[in-house]
Amino acid sequence: MTNFSEVTVTAFRGPGAEPFTDAIAGLRITVFREFPYLYDGSPEYEREYLSRYFGCPESIVVLAREGGEVVGASTGIPLDAGEPEFRAPFENAGHDVSAFFYFGESVLLPRLRGRGIGHRFFDEREAHTRRLKRFTHCAFCAVERPADHPRRPHGYRPHNAFWTKRGYTRQPALRTAFTWQDLDESAPSPKPMVFWTRRL
């Protein structure tokens, strides 16, 4: 447990974070409305999505809390227990899926960014992965939007430099698509995503 000037960061095995379901769901909906995800989420979908993490004894959920409020969250799960859309690119490329630990989201309220909490999220998940002693790699994927996307904010910079400094490498050959509804869409549609990996 680490304190960032009244923000406390705590790691849970997945089932231990289940009491925070609604708080994490609300945070994901709020933060993922921002570019590049533009996610028009619903509490019902979020509860279903999070149940995969809460139901896996090897998963991790890292929470940042300010007072009693959940202000940040980060998740991880063995790739072979994750969604089929995320397993398929590795299976199709001939990788041993059981060797990869998959990092889900890292979401943090804007007012708390730039204080090292994002690094703590990665530190906690990487340490958890090493403790499990059956994984050789960590992986996550990120949505890729066109440079001329109409909702791209002026001066927007992706997190590529941050991820690279953490030791992750973009893997253009490992791609997938995940479906959600954008804020300006009338129905869900698949979004292109690319994986980043790091050898432990």
PDB file of C-alpha atoms in Angstrom:
ATOM      1  CA  MET A   1       0.000   0.000   0.000  1.00  0.00           C
ATOM      2  CA  THR A   2       1.406   3.392  -1.016  1.00  0.00           C
ATOM      3  CA  ASN A   3       0.163   6.891  -0.127  1.00  0.00           C
ATOM      4  CA  PHE A   4       0.394   9.713  -2.687  1.00  0.00           C
ATOM      5  CA  SER A   5      -0.524  12.751  -0.550  1.00  0.00           C
ATOM      6  CA  GLU A   6      -3.841  11.389   0.609  1.00  0.00           C
ATOM      7  CA  VAL A   7      -4.265   9.049  -2.370  1.00  0.00           C
ATOM      8  CA  THR A   8      -3.817   5.457  -1.221  1.00  0.00           C
ATOM      9  CA  VAL A   9      -2.901   2.737  -3.731  1.00  0.00           C
ATOM     10  CA  THR A  10      -3.788  -0.837  -2.757  1.00  0.00           C
ATOM     11  CA  ALA A  11      -3.529  -4.095  -4.715  1.00  0.00           C
ATOM     12  CA  PHE A  12      -6.153  -6.833  -4.373  1.00  0.00           C
ATOM     13  CA  ARG A  13      -6.394 -10.318  -5.758  1.00  0.00           C
ATOM     14  CA  GLY A  14      -9.325 -10.031  -8.149  1.00  0.00           C
ATOM     15  CA  PRO A  15     -12.064 -11.472  -5.908  1.00  0.00           C
ATOM     16  CA  GLY A  16     -11.035  -9.118  -3.101  1.00  0.00           C
ATOM     17  CA  ALA A  17     -11.974  -6.066  -5.171  1.00  0.00           C
ATOM     18  CA  GLU A  18     -15.519  -7.201  -5.941  1.00  0.00           C
ATOM     19  CA  PRO A  19     -17.076  -4.897  -3.294  1.00  0.00           C
ATOM     20  CA  PHE A  20     -15.802  -1.973  -5.402  1.00  0.00           C
ATOM     21  CA  THR A  21     -17.592  -3.108  -8.583  1.00  0.00           C
ATOM     22  CA  ASP A  22     -19.887  -0.112  -8.966  1.00  0.00           C
ATOM     23  CA  ALA A  23     -17.132   2.394  -8.182  1.00  0.00           C
ATOM     24  CA  ILE A  24     -14.749   0.863 -10.732  1.00  0.00           C
ATOM     25  CA  ALA A  25     -17.531   0.642 -13.324  1.00  0.00           C
ATOM     26  CA  GLY A  26     -18.388   4.308 -12.873  1.00  0.00           C
ATOM     27  CA  LEU A  27     -14.743   5.325 -13.093  1.00  0.00           C
ATOM     28  CA  ARG A  28     -14.222   3.354 -16.313  1.00  0.00           C
ATOM     29  CA  ILE A  29     -17.281   4.946 -17.893  1.00  0.00           C
ATOM     30  CA  THR A  30     -16.083   8.423 -16.896  1.00  0.00           C
ATOM     31  CA  VAL A  31     -12.438   8.118 -17.963  1.00  0.00           C
ATOM     32  CA  PHE A  32     -13.025   6.137 -21.150  1.00  0.00           C
ATOM     33  CA  ARG A  33     -15.325   8.867 -22.485  1.00  0.00           C
ATOM     34  CA  GLU A  34     -12.099  10.733 -23.225  1.00  0.00           C
ATOM     35  CA  PHE A  35     -10.212  10.388 -26.508  1.00  0.00           C
ATOM     36  CA  PRO A  36      -9.015   7.945 -27.782  1.00  0.00           C
ATOM     37  CA  TYR A  37     -11.659   5.530 -26.420  1.00  0.00           C
ATOM     38  CA  LEU A  38     -14.756   7.785 -26.680  1.00  0.00           C
ATOM     39  CA  TYR A  39     -16.616   5.014 -24.880  1.00  0.00           C
ATOM     40  CA  ASP A  40     -20.350   5.321 -24.316  1.00  0.00           C
ATOM     41  CA  GLY A  41     -20.533   2.754 -21.541  1.00  0.00           C
ATOM     42  CA  SER A  42     -23.270   1.307 -19.354  1.00  0.00           C
ATOM     43  CA  PRO A  43     -23.137   0.025 -15.758  1.00  0.00           C
ATOM     44  CA  GLU A  44     -24.675  -3.278 -16.856  1.00  0.00           C
ATOM     45  CA  TYR A  45     -21.916  -4.016 -19.356  1.00  0.00           C
ATOM     46  CA  GLU A  46     -19.263  -2.878 -16.903  1.00  0.00           C
ATOM     47  CA  ARG A  47     -20.431  -5.271 -14.200  1.00  0.00           C
ATOM     48  CA  GLU A  48     -20.333  -8.157 -16.661  1.00  0.00           C
ATOM     49  CA  TYR A  49     -16.868  -7.168 -17.904  1.00  0.00           C
ATOM     50  CA  LEU A  50     -15.427  -6.795 -14.400  1.00  0.00           C
ATOM     51  CA  SER A  51     -16.881 -10.112 -13.232  1.00  0.00           C
ATOM     52  CA  ARG A  52     -14.216 -11.906 -15.307  1.00  0.00           C
ATOM     53  CA  TYR A  53     -11.499 -10.280 -13.182  1.00  0.00           C
ATOM     54  CA  PHE A  54     -13.299 -10.786  -9.890  1.00  0.00           C
ATOM     55  CA  GLY A  55     -13.889 -14.439 -10.700  1.00  0.00           C
ATOM     56  CA  CYS A  56     -10.238 -15.281 -11.409  1.00  0.00           C
ATOM     57  CA  PRO A  57      -8.056 -16.113  -8.384  1.00  0.00           C
ATOM     58  CA  GLU A  58      -4.876 -15.096 -10.253  1.00  0.00           C
ATOM     59  CA  SER A  59      -6.135 -11.702 -11.389  1.00  0.00           C
ATOM     60  CA  ILE A  60      -5.162  -8.392  -9.799  1.00  0.00           C
ATOM     61  CA  VAL A  61      -7.081  -5.166  -9.249  1.00  0.00           C
ATOM     62  CA  VAL A  62      -5.145  -2.105  -8.104  1.00  0.00           C
ATOM     63  CA  LEU A  63      -7.198   0.726  -6.656  1.00  0.00           C
ATOM     64  CA  ALA A  64      -6.275   4.343  -5.985  1.00  0.00           C
ATOM     65  CA  ARG A  65      -8.541   5.856  -3.357  1.00  0.00           C
ATOM     66  CA  GLU A  66      -8.818   9.398  -2.065  1.00  0.00           C
ATOM     67  CA  GLY A  67     -10.714   9.276   1.179  1.00  0.00           C
ATOM     68  CA  GLY A  68     -13.459   6.785   0.457  1.00  0.00           C
ATOM     69  CA  GLU A  69     -13.621   7.533  -3.278  1.00  0.00           C
ATOM     70  CA  VAL A  70     -12.117   5.258  -5.936  1.00  0.00           C
ATOM     71  CA  VAL A  71     -10.213   7.692  -8.167  1.00  0.00           C
ATOM     72  CA  GLY A  72      -8.111   5.201 -10.133  1.00  0.00           C
ATOM     73  CA  ALA A  73      -8.116   1.522 -11.037  1.00  0.00           C
ATOM     74  CA  SER A  74      -5.935  -0.919 -12.915  1.00  0.00           C
ATOM     75  CA  THR A  75      -6.456  -4.604 -13.649  1.00  0.00           C
ATOM     76  CA  GLY A  76      -4.624  -7.699 -14.856  1.00  0.00           C
ATOM     77  CA  ILE A  77      -5.527 -11.302 -15.607  1.00  0.00           C
ATOM     78  CA  PRO A  78      -3.797 -14.325 -17.153  1.00  0.00           C
ATOM     79  CA  LEU A  79      -4.238 -14.022 -20.895  1.00  0.00           C
ATOM     80  CA  ASP A  80      -5.617 -17.549 -21.099  1.00  0.00           C
ATOM     81  CA  ALA A  81      -8.447 -16.417 -18.780  1.00  0.00           C
ATOM     82  CA  GLY A  82      -9.140 -13.236 -20.728  1.00  0.00           C
ATOM     83  CA  GLU A  83     -11.549 -12.356 -23.505  1.00  0.00           C
ATOM     84  CA  PRO A  84     -11.307 -14.407 -26.724  1.00  0.00           C
ATOM     85  CA  GLU A  85     -10.623 -11.246 -28.749  1.00  0.00           C
ATOM     86  CA  PHE A  86      -7.407 -10.737 -26.788  1.00  0.00           C
ATOM     87  CA  ARG A  87      -6.258 -14.352 -26.831  1.00  0.00           C
ATOM     88  CA  ALA A  88      -6.807 -14.936 -30.552  1.00  0.00           C
ATOM     89  CA  PRO A  89      -3.906 -12.848 -31.970  1.00  0.00           C
ATOM     90  CA  PHE A  90      -1.409 -14.729 -29.791  1.00  0.00           C
ATOM     91  CA  GLU A  91      -2.912 -18.113 -30.606  1.00  0.00           C
ATOM     92  CA  ASN A  92      -2.937 -17.326 -34.335  1.00  0.00           C
ATOM     93  CA  ALA A  93       0.720 -16.253 -34.171  1.00  0.00           C
ATOM     94  CA  GLY A  94       1.702 -19.513 -32.462  1.00  0.00           C
ATOM     95  CA  HIS A  95       2.525 -18.006 -29.062  1.00  0.00           C
ATOM     96  CA  ASP A  96       2.026 -19.919 -25.831  1.00  0.00           C
ATOM     97  CA  VAL A  97      -0.917 -17.956 -24.435  1.00  0.00           C
ATOM     98  CA  SER A  98      -0.358 -19.373 -20.947  1.00  0.00           C
ATOM     99  CA  ALA A  99       2.988 -17.534 -20.786  1.00  0.00           C
ATOM    100  CA  PHE A 100       1.384 -14.075 -21.001  1.00  0.00           C
ATOM    101  CA  PHE A 101      -0.231 -12.033 -18.241  1.00  0.00           C
ATOM    102  CA  TYR A 102      -2.641  -9.488 -19.694  1.00  0.00           C
ATOM    103  CA  PHE A 103      -2.977  -5.968 -18.312  1.00  0.00           C
ATOM    104  CA  GLY A 104      -6.455  -4.508 -18.677  1.00  0.00           C
ATOM    105  CA  GLU A 105      -7.240  -0.867 -18.116  1.00  0.00           C
ATOM    106  CA  SER A 106      -5.450   1.826 -16.172  1.00  0.00           C
ATOM    107  CA  VAL A 107      -7.920   4.607 -15.471  1.00  0.00           C
ATOM    108  CA  LEU A 108      -7.280   7.646 -13.302  1.00  0.00           C
ATOM    109  CA  LEU A 109      -9.175  10.896 -12.852  1.00  0.00           C
ATOM    110  CA  PRO A 110      -7.471  13.745 -14.756  1.00  0.00           C
ATOM    111  CA  ARG A 111      -6.763  15.875 -11.687  1.00  0.00           C
ATOM    112  CA  LEU A 112      -4.536  13.127 -10.250  1.00  0.00           C
ATOM    113  CA  ARG A 113      -2.418  12.398 -13.302  1.00  0.00           C
ATOM    114  CA  GLY A 114       1.293  13.175 -13.399  1.00  0.00           C
ATOM    115  CA  ARG A 115       1.850  12.170  -9.760  1.00  0.00           C
ATOM    116  CA  GLY A 116       3.369   8.734 -10.327  1.00  0.00           C
ATOM    117  CA  ILE A 117       0.185   6.743  -9.790  1.00  0.00           C
ATOM    118  CA  GLY A 118       0.274   5.361 -13.340  1.00  0.00           C
ATOM    119  CA  HIS A 119       3.777   4.016 -12.688  1.00  0.00           C
ATOM    120  CA  ARG A 120       2.544   2.455  -9.447  1.00  0.00           C
ATOM    121  CA  PHE A 121      -0.209   0.671 -11.386  1.00  0.00           C
ATOM    122  CA  PHE A 122       2.427  -0.919 -13.635  1.00  0.00           C
ATOM    123  CA  ASP A 123       4.737  -1.691 -10.692  1.00  0.00           C
ATOM    124  CA  GLU A 124       1.986  -3.516  -8.806  1.00  0.00           C
ATOM    125  CA  ARG A 125       0.840  -5.551 -11.801  1.00  0.00           C
ATOM    126  CA  GLU A 126       4.366  -6.517 -12.854  1.00  0.00           C
ATOM    127  CA  ALA A 127       5.250  -7.557  -9.296  1.00  0.00           C
ATOM    128  CA  HIS A 128       2.063  -9.613  -9.093  1.00  0.00           C
ATOM    129  CA  THR A 129       2.909 -11.314 -12.392  1.00  0.00           C
ATOM    130  CA  ARG A 130       6.383 -12.249 -11.135  1.00  0.00           C
ATOM    131  CA  ARG A 131       4.972 -13.643  -7.887  1.00  0.00           C
ATOM    132  CA  LEU A 132       2.764 -16.031  -9.828  1.00  0.00           C
ATOM    133  CA  LYS A 133       5.949 -17.578 -11.309  1.00  0.00           C
ATOM    134  CA  ARG A 134       4.394 -18.998 -14.453  1.00  0.00           C
ATOM    135  CA  PHE A 135       4.538 -16.086 -16.882  1.00  0.00           C
ATOM    136  CA  THR A 136       7.361 -14.924 -19.121  1.00  0.00           C
ATOM    137  CA  HIS A 137       5.661 -11.828 -20.561  1.00  0.00           C
ATOM    138  CA  CYS A 138       3.252  -9.026 -19.751  1.00  0.00           C
ATOM    139  CA  ALA A 139       1.003  -7.659 -22.478  1.00  0.00           C
ATOM    140  CA  PHE A 140      -1.691  -5.055 -23.000  1.00  0.00           C
ATOM    141  CA  CYS A 141      -3.436  -3.560 -25.981  1.00  0.00           C
ATOM    142  CA  ALA A 142      -4.421  -0.024 -26.922  1.00  0.00           C
ATOM    143  CA  VAL A 143      -6.924   1.394 -29.361  1.00  0.00           C
ATOM    144  CA  GLU A 144      -5.453   3.112 -32.423  1.00  0.00           C
ATOM    145  CA  ARG A 145      -7.342   6.055 -33.894  1.00  0.00           C
ATOM    146  CA  PRO A 146      -6.464   7.834 -37.154  1.00  0.00           C
ATOM    147  CA  ALA A 147      -4.392  10.996 -36.831  1.00  0.00           C
ATOM    148  CA  ASP A 148      -7.191  13.006 -38.443  1.00  0.00           C
ATOM    149  CA  HIS A 149      -9.957  11.677 -36.192  1.00  0.00           C
ATOM    150  CA  PRO A 150     -12.488  14.517 -35.785  1.00  0.00           C
ATOM    151  CA  ARG A 151     -12.610  14.157 -31.990  1.00  0.00           C
ATOM    152  CA  ARG A 152      -8.841  14.104 -31.510  1.00  0.00           C
ATOM    153  CA  PRO A 153      -8.038  16.965 -29.076  1.00  0.00           C
ATOM    154  CA  HIS A 154      -5.537  19.616 -30.095  1.00  0.00           C
ATOM    155  CA  GLY A 155      -2.111  18.653 -28.783  1.00  0.00           C
ATOM    156  CA  TYR A 156      -3.127  15.113 -27.911  1.00  0.00           C
ATOM    157  CA  ARG A 157      -0.180  12.794 -27.298  1.00  0.00           C
ATOM    158  CA  PRO A 158      -0.602   9.016 -26.925  1.00  0.00           C
ATOM    159  CA  HIS A 159       1.081   7.179 -24.066  1.00  0.00           C
ATOM    160  CA  ASN A 160       3.597   5.452 -26.348  1.00  0.00           C
ATOM    161  CA  ALA A 161       6.624   7.168 -24.800  1.00  0.00           C
ATOM    162  CA  PHE A 162       5.501   6.240 -21.285  1.00  0.00           C
ATOM    163  CA  TRP A 163       4.960   2.613 -22.269  1.00  0.00           C
ATOM    164  CA  THR A 164       8.307   2.453 -24.075  1.00  0.00           C
ATOM    165  CA  LYS A 165      10.121   3.769 -20.989  1.00  0.00           C
ATOM    166  CA  ARG A 166       8.420   1.029 -18.984  1.00  0.00           C
ATOM    167  CA  GLY A 167      10.079  -1.523 -21.284  1.00  0.00           C
ATOM    168  CA  TYR A 168       7.106  -2.359 -23.503  1.00  0.00           C
ATOM    169  CA  THR A 169       7.374  -2.793 -27.263  1.00  0.00           C
ATOM    170  CA  ARG A 170       4.579  -2.187 -29.748  1.00  0.00           C
ATOM    171  CA  GLN A 171       3.811  -5.364 -31.702  1.00  0.00           C
ATOM    172  CA  PRO A 172       2.190  -4.386 -35.036  1.00  0.00           C
ATOM    173  CA  ALA A 173       1.675  -8.045 -35.970  1.00  0.00           C
ATOM    174  CA  LEU A 174      -0.440  -8.648 -32.869  1.00  0.00           C
ATOM    175  CA  ARG A 175      -3.714  -6.917 -33.581  1.00  0.00           C
ATOM    176  CA  THR A 176      -7.305  -7.404 -32.607  1.00  0.00           C
ATOM    177  CA  ALA A 177     -10.632  -5.586 -32.650  1.00  0.00           C
ATOM    178  CA  PHE A 178     -12.857  -4.960 -29.663  1.00  0.00           C
ATOM    179  CA  THR A 179     -16.416  -3.752 -29.962  1.00  0.00           C
ATOM    180  CA  TRP A 180     -17.980  -0.855 -28.095  1.00  0.00           C
ATOM    181  CA  GLN A 181     -20.179   2.131 -28.840  1.00  0.00           C
ATOM    182  CA  ASP A 182     -18.515   5.498 -29.368  1.00  0.00           C
ATOM    183  CA  LEU A 183     -20.145   8.650 -28.031  1.00  0.00           C
ATOM    184  CA  ASP A 184     -21.246   9.692 -31.521  1.00  0.00           C
ATOM    185  CA  GLU A 185     -22.326   6.233 -32.698  1.00  0.00           C
ATOM    186  CA  SER A 186     -25.859   4.853 -32.766  1.00  0.00           C
ATOM    187  CA  ALA A 187     -24.644   1.262 -32.319  1.00  0.00           C
ATOM    188  CA  PRO A 188     -21.473  -0.566 -31.215  1.00  0.00           C
ATOM    189  CA  SER A 189     -18.742  -1.172 -33.785  1.00  0.00           C
ATOM    190  CA  PRO A 190     -15.337  -2.929 -33.725  1.00  0.00           C
ATOM    191  CA  LYS A 191     -12.306  -0.757 -32.924  1.00  0.00           C
ATOM    192  CA  PRO A 192      -8.748  -1.644 -34.041  1.00  0.00           C
ATOM    193  CA  MET A 193      -6.323  -2.368 -31.212  1.00  0.00           C
ATOM    194  CA  VAL A 194      -2.644  -3.271 -31.159  1.00  0.00           C
ATOM    195  CA  PHE A 195      -0.674  -5.085 -28.472  1.00  0.00           C
ATOM    196  CA  TRP A 196       2.391  -4.042 -26.513  1.00  0.00           C
ATOM    197  CA  THR A 197       4.499  -6.670 -24.737  1.00  0.00           C
ATOM    198  CA  ARG A 198       7.377  -6.876 -22.292  1.00  0.00           C
ATOM    199  CA  ARG A 199       9.494  -9.874 -21.370  1.00  0.00           C
ATOM    200  CA  LEU A 200       9.889 -10.243 -17.622  1.00  0.00           C
TER     201      LEU A 200
END
